[in-house]
């Protein structure tokens, strides 16, 4: 899969803005990546829309999930 270099630059800039607006997110994600990626860990997500609608979901990590996560982490290095 080829990525557009201009799109990658735009995405990098947007990620910088996101980190400025939400400074606790990346340290949290790093802590999760360092301490909680093991088989059986449950990732739960809850989203509340501006009009109050709640959407929730969760997944229990499997060995396949962990392999995929590790591949994504290694792709950034």
PDB file of N, CA and C in Angstrom:
ATOM      1  N   UNK A   1       0.847  -1.165   0.000  1.00  0.00           N
ATOM      2  CA  UNK A   1       0.000   0.000   0.000  1.00  0.00           C
ATOM      3  C   UNK A   1       0.896   1.234   0.000  1.00  0.00           C
ATOM      4  N   UNK A   2       0.748   2.081  -1.014  1.00  0.00           N
ATOM      5  CA  UNK A   2       1.528   3.313  -1.109  1.00  0.00           C
ATOM      6  C   UNK A   2       0.807   4.443  -0.395  1.00  0.00           C
ATOM      7  N   UNK A   3       1.590   5.231   0.353  1.00  0.00           N
ATOM      8  CA  UNK A   3       1.025   6.382   1.049  1.00  0.00           C
ATOM      9  C   UNK A   3       1.475   7.648   0.346  1.00  0.00           C
ATOM     10  N   UNK A   4       0.585   8.589   0.222  1.00  0.00           N
ATOM     11  CA  UNK A   4       0.874   9.888  -0.355  1.00  0.00           C
ATOM     12  C   UNK A   4       1.764  10.664   0.622  1.00  0.00           C
ATOM     13  N   UNK A   5       2.991  11.065   0.211  1.00  0.00           N
ATOM     14  CA  UNK A   5       3.881  11.779   1.126  1.00  0.00           C
ATOM     15  C   UNK A   5       3.282  13.079   1.663  1.00  0.00           C
ATOM     16  N   UNK A   6       2.512  13.776   0.861  1.00  0.00           N
ATOM     17  CA  UNK A   6       1.873  15.012   1.325  1.00  0.00           C
ATOM     18  C   UNK A   6       0.845  14.711   2.405  1.00  0.00           C
ATOM     19  N   UNK A   7       0.116  13.628   2.222  1.00  0.00           N
ATOM     20  CA  UNK A   7      -0.866  13.223   3.225  1.00  0.00           C
ATOM     21  C   UNK A   7      -0.164  12.872   4.537  1.00  0.00           C
ATOM     22  N   UNK A   8       0.973  12.190   4.450  1.00  0.00           N
ATOM     23  CA  UNK A   8       1.723  11.850   5.656  1.00  0.00           C
ATOM     24  C   UNK A   8       2.190  13.109   6.389  1.00  0.00           C
ATOM     25  N   UNK A   9       2.644  14.122   5.648  1.00  0.00           N
ATOM     26  CA  UNK A   9       3.051  15.382   6.269  1.00  0.00           C
ATOM     27  C   UNK A   9       1.873  16.076   6.942  1.00  0.00           C
ATOM     28  N   UNK A  10       0.728  16.074   6.272  1.00  0.00           N
ATOM     29  CA  UNK A  10      -0.473  16.680   6.856  1.00  0.00           C
ATOM     30  C   UNK A  10      -0.893  15.930   8.115  1.00  0.00           C
ATOM     31  N   UNK A  11      -0.827  14.613   8.055  1.00  0.00           N
ATOM     32  CA  UNK A  11      -1.202  13.795   9.212  1.00  0.00           C
ATOM     33  C   UNK A  11      -0.255  14.050  10.381  1.00  0.00           C
ATOM     34  N   UNK A  12       1.036  14.173  10.095  1.00  0.00           N
ATOM     35  CA  UNK A  12       2.009  14.457  11.147  1.00  0.00           C
ATOM     36  C   UNK A  12       1.696  15.800  11.814  1.00  0.00           C
ATOM     37  N   UNK A  13       1.350  16.793  11.016  1.00  0.00           N
ATOM     38  CA  UNK A  13       0.999  18.109  11.555  1.00  0.00           C
ATOM     39  C   UNK A  13      -0.267  18.019  12.419  1.00  0.00           C
ATOM     40  N   UNK A  14      -1.266  17.300  11.934  1.00  0.00           N
ATOM     41  CA  UNK A  14      -2.525  17.152  12.678  1.00  0.00           C
ATOM     42  C   UNK A  14      -2.302  16.397  13.992  1.00  0.00           C
ATOM     43  N   UNK A  15      -1.422  15.390  13.975  1.00  0.00           N
ATOM     44  CA  UNK A  15      -1.123  14.658  15.208  1.00  0.00           C
ATOM     45  C   UNK A  15      -0.463  15.583  16.222  1.00  0.00           C
ATOM     46  N   UNK A  16       0.385  16.499  15.750  1.00  0.00           N
ATOM     47  CA  UNK A  16       0.989  17.482  16.647  1.00  0.00           C
ATOM     48  C   UNK A  16      -0.061  18.368  17.291  1.00  0.00           C
ATOM     49  N   UNK A  17      -1.022  18.808  16.495  1.00  0.00           N
ATOM     50  CA  UNK A  17      -2.121  19.625  17.021  1.00  0.00           C
ATOM     51  C   UNK A  17      -2.959  18.835  18.026  1.00  0.00           C
ATOM     52  N   UNK A  18      -3.228  17.580  17.692  1.00  0.00           N
ATOM     53  CA  UNK A  18      -4.006  16.726  18.590  1.00  0.00           C
ATOM     54  C   UNK A  18      -3.290  16.587  19.928  1.00  0.00           C
ATOM     55  N   UNK A  19      -1.977  16.372  19.886  1.00  0.00           N
ATOM     56  CA  UNK A  19      -1.210  16.215  21.120  1.00  0.00           C
ATOM     57  C   UNK A  19      -1.187  17.506  21.938  1.00  0.00           C
ATOM     58  N   UNK A  20      -1.147  18.652  21.259  1.00  0.00           N
ATOM     59  CA  UNK A  20      -1.214  19.927  21.971  1.00  0.00           C
ATOM     60  C   UNK A  20      -2.568  20.108  22.652  1.00  0.00           C
ATOM     61  N   UNK A  21      -3.640  19.730  21.951  1.00  0.00           N
ATOM     62  CA  UNK A  21      -4.996  19.888  22.488  1.00  0.00           C
ATOM     63  C   UNK A  21      -5.321  18.868  23.576  1.00  0.00           C
ATOM     64  N   UNK A  22      -4.689  17.699  23.506  1.00  0.00           N
ATOM     65  CA  UNK A  22      -4.999  16.598  24.435  1.00  0.00           C
ATOM     66  C   UNK A  22      -3.693  15.990  24.958  1.00  0.00           C
ATOM     67  N   UNK A  23      -2.954  16.714  25.796  1.00  0.00           N
ATOM     68  CA  UNK A  23      -1.614  16.281  26.197  1.00  0.00           C
ATOM     69  C   UNK A  23      -1.551  14.991  27.019  1.00  0.00           C
ATOM     70  N   UNK A  24      -2.653  14.552  27.583  1.00  0.00           N
ATOM     71  CA  UNK A  24      -2.624  13.339  28.411  1.00  0.00           C
ATOM     72  C   UNK A  24      -2.843  12.052  27.604  1.00  0.00           C
ATOM     73  N   UNK A  25      -3.311  12.188  26.359  1.00  0.00           N
ATOM     74  CA  UNK A  25      -3.664  10.998  25.578  1.00  0.00           C
ATOM     75  C   UNK A  25      -2.445  10.140  25.241  1.00  0.00           C
ATOM     76  N   UNK A  26      -1.390  10.738  24.698  1.00  0.00           N
ATOM     77  CA  UNK A  26      -0.234   9.945  24.278  1.00  0.00           C
ATOM     78  C   UNK A  26       0.484   9.293  25.462  1.00  0.00           C
ATOM     79  N   UNK A  27       0.708   9.997  26.572  1.00  0.00           N
ATOM     80  CA  UNK A  27       1.305   9.297  27.715  1.00  0.00           C
ATOM     81  C   UNK A  27       0.439   8.126  28.202  1.00  0.00           C
ATOM     82  N   UNK A  28      -0.880   8.296  28.153  1.00  0.00           N
ATOM     83  CA  UNK A  28      -1.782   7.209  28.533  1.00  0.00           C
ATOM     84  C   UNK A  28      -1.618   6.025  27.586  1.00  0.00           C
ATOM     85  N   UNK A  29      -1.605   6.318  26.268  1.00  0.00           N
ATOM     86  CA  UNK A  29      -1.465   5.240  25.284  1.00  0.00           C
ATOM     87  C   UNK A  29      -0.115   4.537  25.427  1.00  0.00           C
ATOM     88  N   UNK A  30       0.936   5.296  25.725  1.00  0.00           N
ATOM     89  CA  UNK A  30       2.253   4.685  25.939  1.00  0.00           C
ATOM     90  C   UNK A  30       2.241   3.793  27.173  1.00  0.00           C
ATOM     91  N   UNK A  31       1.584   4.235  28.231  1.00  0.00           N
ATOM     92  CA  UNK A  31       1.482   3.420  29.450  1.00  0.00           C
ATOM     93  C   UNK A  31       0.716   2.137  29.157  1.00  0.00           C
ATOM     94  N   UNK A  32      -0.366   2.244  28.405  1.00  0.00           N
ATOM     95  CA  UNK A  32      -1.127   1.051  28.022  1.00  0.00           C
ATOM     96  C   UNK A  32      -0.231   0.112  27.229  1.00  0.00           C
ATOM     97  N   UNK A  33       0.481   0.672  26.253  1.00  0.00           N
ATOM     98  CA  UNK A  33       1.356  -0.149  25.417  1.00  0.00           C
ATOM     99  C   UNK A  33       2.466  -0.823  26.205  1.00  0.00           C
ATOM    100  N   UNK A  34       2.957  -0.161  27.227  1.00  0.00           N
ATOM    101  CA  UNK A  34       4.056  -0.711  28.019  1.00  0.00           C
ATOM    102  C   UNK A  34       3.599  -1.682  29.102  1.00  0.00           C
ATOM    103  N   UNK A  35       2.364  -1.518  29.592  1.00  0.00           N
ATOM    104  CA  UNK A  35       1.955  -2.301  30.764  1.00  0.00           C
ATOM    105  C   UNK A  35       0.739  -3.197  30.570  1.00  0.00           C
ATOM    106  N   UNK A  36      -0.056  -2.963  29.533  1.00  0.00           N
ATOM    107  CA  UNK A  36      -1.347  -3.652  29.494  1.00  0.00           C
ATOM    108  C   UNK A  36      -1.580  -4.503  28.253  1.00  0.00           C
ATOM    109  N   UNK A  37      -0.568  -4.643  27.402  1.00  0.00           N
ATOM    110  CA  UNK A  37      -0.772  -5.437  26.195  1.00  0.00           C
ATOM    111  C   UNK A  37      -0.415  -6.888  26.495  1.00  0.00           C
ATOM    112  N   UNK A  38      -1.426  -7.629  26.910  1.00  0.00           N
ATOM    113  CA  UNK A  38      -1.260  -9.053  27.160  1.00  0.00           C
ATOM    114  C   UNK A  38      -2.582  -9.744  26.887  1.00  0.00           C
ATOM    115  N   UNK A  39      -2.493 -11.001  26.569  1.00  0.00           N
ATOM    116  CA  UNK A  39      -3.690 -11.767  26.255  1.00  0.00           C
ATOM    117  C   UNK A  39      -4.667 -11.712  27.422  1.00  0.00           C
ATOM    118  N   UNK A  40      -5.918 -11.414  27.117  1.00  0.00           N
ATOM    119  CA  UNK A  40      -6.954 -11.332  28.140  1.00  0.00           C
ATOM    120  C   UNK A  40      -7.266  -9.916  28.585  1.00  0.00           C
ATOM    121  N   UNK A  41      -6.389  -8.950  28.261  1.00  0.00           N
ATOM    122  CA  UNK A  41      -6.671  -7.552  28.589  1.00  0.00           C
ATOM    123  C   UNK A  41      -7.927  -7.120  27.838  1.00  0.00           C
ATOM    124  N   UNK A  42      -8.788  -6.358  28.489  1.00  0.00           N
ATOM    125  CA  UNK A  42     -10.015  -5.870  27.865  1.00  0.00           C
ATOM    126  C   UNK A  42      -9.875  -4.380  27.591  1.00  0.00           C
ATOM    127  N   UNK A  43     -10.060  -4.003  26.322  1.00  0.00           N
ATOM    128  CA  UNK A  43     -10.114  -2.602  25.931  1.00  0.00           C
ATOM    129  C   UNK A  43     -11.577  -2.213  25.850  1.00  0.00           C
ATOM    130  N   UNK A  44     -11.987  -1.226  26.640  1.00  0.00           N
ATOM    131  CA  UNK A  44     -13.363  -0.748  26.632  1.00  0.00           C
ATOM    132  C   UNK A  44     -13.365   0.698  26.167  1.00  0.00           C
ATOM    133  N   UNK A  45     -14.318   1.007  25.290  1.00  0.00           N
ATOM    134  CA  UNK A  45     -14.434   2.359  24.757  1.00  0.00           C
ATOM    135  C   UNK A  45     -15.862   2.831  24.958  1.00  0.00           C
ATOM    136  N   UNK A  46     -15.985   4.051  25.478  1.00  0.00           N
ATOM    137  CA  UNK A  46     -17.302   4.663  25.668  1.00  0.00           C
ATOM    138  C   UNK A  46     -17.239   6.055  25.066  1.00  0.00           C
ATOM    139  N   UNK A  47     -18.179   6.350  24.173  1.00  0.00           N
ATOM    140  CA  UNK A  47     -18.244   7.652  23.512  1.00  0.00           C
ATOM    141  C   UNK A  47     -19.615   8.255  23.796  1.00  0.00           C
ATOM    142  N   UNK A  48     -19.615   9.499  24.237  1.00  0.00           N
ATOM    143  CA  UNK A  48     -20.860  10.236  24.437  1.00  0.00           C
ATOM    144  C   UNK A  48     -20.876  11.381  23.431  1.00  0.00           C
ATOM    145  N   UNK A  49     -21.872  11.381  22.550  1.00  0.00           N
ATOM    146  CA  UNK A  49     -21.956  12.413  21.531  1.00  0.00           C
ATOM    147  C   UNK A  49     -22.420  13.730  22.158  1.00  0.00           C
ATOM    148  N   UNK A  50     -22.315  14.805  21.384  1.00  0.00           N
ATOM    149  CA  UNK A  50     -22.721  16.128  21.872  1.00  0.00           C
ATOM    150  C   UNK A  50     -24.192  16.150  22.280  1.00  0.00           C
ATOM    151  N   UNK A  51     -25.017  15.311  21.631  1.00  0.00           N
ATOM    152  CA  UNK A  51     -26.436  15.296  21.986  1.00  0.00           C
ATOM    153  C   UNK A  51     -26.774  14.246  23.053  1.00  0.00           C
ATOM    154  N   UNK A  52     -25.740  13.634  23.649  1.00  0.00           N
ATOM    155  CA  UNK A  52     -25.960  12.733  24.775  1.00  0.00           C
ATOM    156  C   UNK A  52     -26.084  11.257  24.439  1.00  0.00           C
ATOM    157  N   UNK A  53     -26.006  10.886  23.175  1.00  0.00           N
ATOM    158  CA  UNK A  53     -26.088   9.477  22.798  1.00  0.00           C
ATOM    159  C   UNK A  53     -24.801   8.781  23.242  1.00  0.00           C
ATOM    160  N   UNK A  54     -24.936   7.599  23.837  1.00  0.00           N
ATOM    161  CA  UNK A  54     -23.789   6.844  24.343  1.00  0.00           C
ATOM    162  C   UNK A  54     -23.572   5.613  23.468  1.00  0.00           C
ATOM    163  N   UNK A  55     -22.332   5.449  23.030  1.00  0.00           N
ATOM    164  CA  UNK A  55     -21.935   4.275  22.253  1.00  0.00           C
ATOM    165  C   UNK A  55     -20.809   3.592  23.027  1.00  0.00           C
ATOM    166  N   UNK A  56     -20.928   2.286  23.228  1.00  0.00           N
ATOM    167  CA  UNK A  56     -19.932   1.551  23.998  1.00  0.00           C
ATOM    168  C   UNK A  56     -19.577   0.254  23.298  1.00  0.00           C
ATOM    169  N   UNK A  57     -18.318  -0.146  23.461  1.00  0.00           N
ATOM    170  CA  UNK A  57     -17.876  -1.424  22.937  1.00  0.00           C
ATOM    171  C   UNK A  57     -16.628  -1.847  23.687  1.00  0.00           C
ATOM    172  N   UNK A  58     -16.277  -3.120  23.590  1.00  0.00           N
ATOM    173  CA  UNK A  58     -15.032  -3.590  24.185  1.00  0.00           C
ATOM    174  C   UNK A  58     -14.544  -4.809  23.428  1.00  0.00           C
ATOM    175  N   UNK A  59     -13.235  -5.046  23.565  1.00  0.00           N
ATOM    176  CA  UNK A  59     -12.652  -6.263  23.004  1.00  0.00           C
ATOM    177  C   UNK A  59     -11.699  -6.858  24.034  1.00  0.00           C
ATOM    178  N   UNK A  60     -11.630  -8.168  24.051  1.00  0.00           N
ATOM    179  CA  UNK A  60     -10.669  -8.884  24.892  1.00  0.00           C
ATOM    180  C   UNK A  60      -9.529  -9.298  23.963  1.00  0.00           C
ATOM    181  N   UNK A  61      -8.309  -8.865  24.296  1.00  0.00           N
ATOM    182  CA  UNK A  61      -7.172  -9.118  23.420  1.00  0.00           C
ATOM    183  C   UNK A  61      -6.853 -10.607  23.322  1.00  0.00           C
ATOM    184  N   UNK A  62      -6.606 -11.020  22.088  1.00  0.00           N
ATOM    185  CA  UNK A  62      -6.175 -12.384  21.804  1.00  0.00           C
ATOM    186  C   UNK A  62      -4.708 -12.344  21.388  1.00  0.00           C
ATOM    187  N   UNK A  63      -4.105 -13.503  21.222  1.00  0.00           N
ATOM    188  CA  UNK A  63      -2.719 -13.575  20.756  1.00  0.00           C
ATOM    189  C   UNK A  63      -2.582 -12.913  19.386  1.00  0.00           C
ATOM    190  N   UNK A  64      -3.564 -13.092  18.509  1.00  0.00           N
ATOM    191  CA  UNK A  64      -3.537 -12.454  17.184  1.00  0.00           C
ATOM    192  C   UNK A  64      -3.569 -10.933  17.306  1.00  0.00           C
ATOM    193  N   UNK A  65      -4.387 -10.423  18.215  1.00  0.00           N
ATOM    194  CA  UNK A  65      -4.462  -8.974  18.425  1.00  0.00           C
ATOM    195  C   UNK A  65      -3.105  -8.429  18.869  1.00  0.00           C
ATOM    196  N   UNK A  66      -2.468  -9.138  19.778  1.00  0.00           N
ATOM    197  CA  UNK A  66      -1.181  -8.694  20.308  1.00  0.00           C
ATOM    198  C   UNK A  66      -0.133  -8.683  19.201  1.00  0.00           C
ATOM    199  N   UNK A  67      -0.145  -9.701  18.361  1.00  0.00           N
ATOM    200  CA  UNK A  67       0.793  -9.739  17.234  1.00  0.00           C
ATOM    201  C   UNK A  67       0.571  -8.543  16.312  1.00  0.00           C
ATOM    202  N   UNK A  68      -0.682  -8.202  16.036  1.00  0.00           N
ATOM    203  CA  UNK A  68      -1.005  -7.055  15.183  1.00  0.00           C
ATOM    204  C   UNK A  68      -0.547  -5.756  15.833  1.00  0.00           C
ATOM    205  N   UNK A  69      -0.806  -5.596  17.117  1.00  0.00           N
ATOM    206  CA  UNK A  69      -0.392  -4.391  17.845  1.00  0.00           C
ATOM    207  C   UNK A  69       1.125  -4.251  17.811  1.00  0.00           C
ATOM    208  N   UNK A  70       1.828  -5.350  18.042  1.00  0.00           N
ATOM    209  CA  UNK A  70       3.288  -5.299  18.018  1.00  0.00           C
ATOM    210  C   UNK A  70       3.812  -4.943  16.631  1.00  0.00           C
ATOM    211  N   UNK A  71       3.178  -5.438  15.591  1.00  0.00           N
ATOM    212  CA  UNK A  71       3.576  -5.086  14.229  1.00  0.00           C
ATOM    213  C   UNK A  71       3.391  -3.592  13.986  1.00  0.00           C
ATOM    214  N   UNK A  72       2.279  -3.032  14.466  1.00  0.00           N
ATOM    215  CA  UNK A  72       2.037  -1.598  14.289  1.00  0.00           C
ATOM    216  C   UNK A  72       3.059  -0.780  15.080  1.00  0.00           C
ATOM    217  N   UNK A  73       3.368  -1.227  16.299  1.00  0.00           N
ATOM    218  CA  UNK A  73       4.368  -0.516  17.102  1.00  0.00           C
ATOM    219  C   UNK A  73       5.723  -0.535  16.413  1.00  0.00           C
ATOM    220  N   UNK A  74       6.105  -1.675  15.856  1.00  0.00           N
ATOM    221  CA  UNK A  74       7.392  -1.818  15.181  1.00  0.00           C
ATOM    222  C   UNK A  74       7.443  -1.042  13.869  1.00  0.00           C
ATOM    223  N   UNK A  75       6.295  -0.825  13.241  1.00  0.00           N
ATOM    224  CA  UNK A  75       6.252  -0.063  11.982  1.00  0.00           C
ATOM    225  C   UNK A  75       6.614   1.390  12.223  1.00  0.00           C
ATOM    226  N   UNK A  76       6.415   1.885  13.424  1.00  0.00           N
ATOM    227  CA  UNK A  76       6.743   3.271  13.750  1.00  0.00           C
ATOM    228  C   UNK A  76       8.224   3.472  14.026  1.00  0.00           C
ATOM    229  N   UNK A  77       8.987   2.386  14.174  1.00  0.00           N
ATOM    230  CA  UNK A  77      10.424   2.506  14.480  1.00  0.00           C
ATOM    231  C   UNK A  77      11.254   2.475  13.218  1.00  0.00           C
TER     232      UNK A  77
END
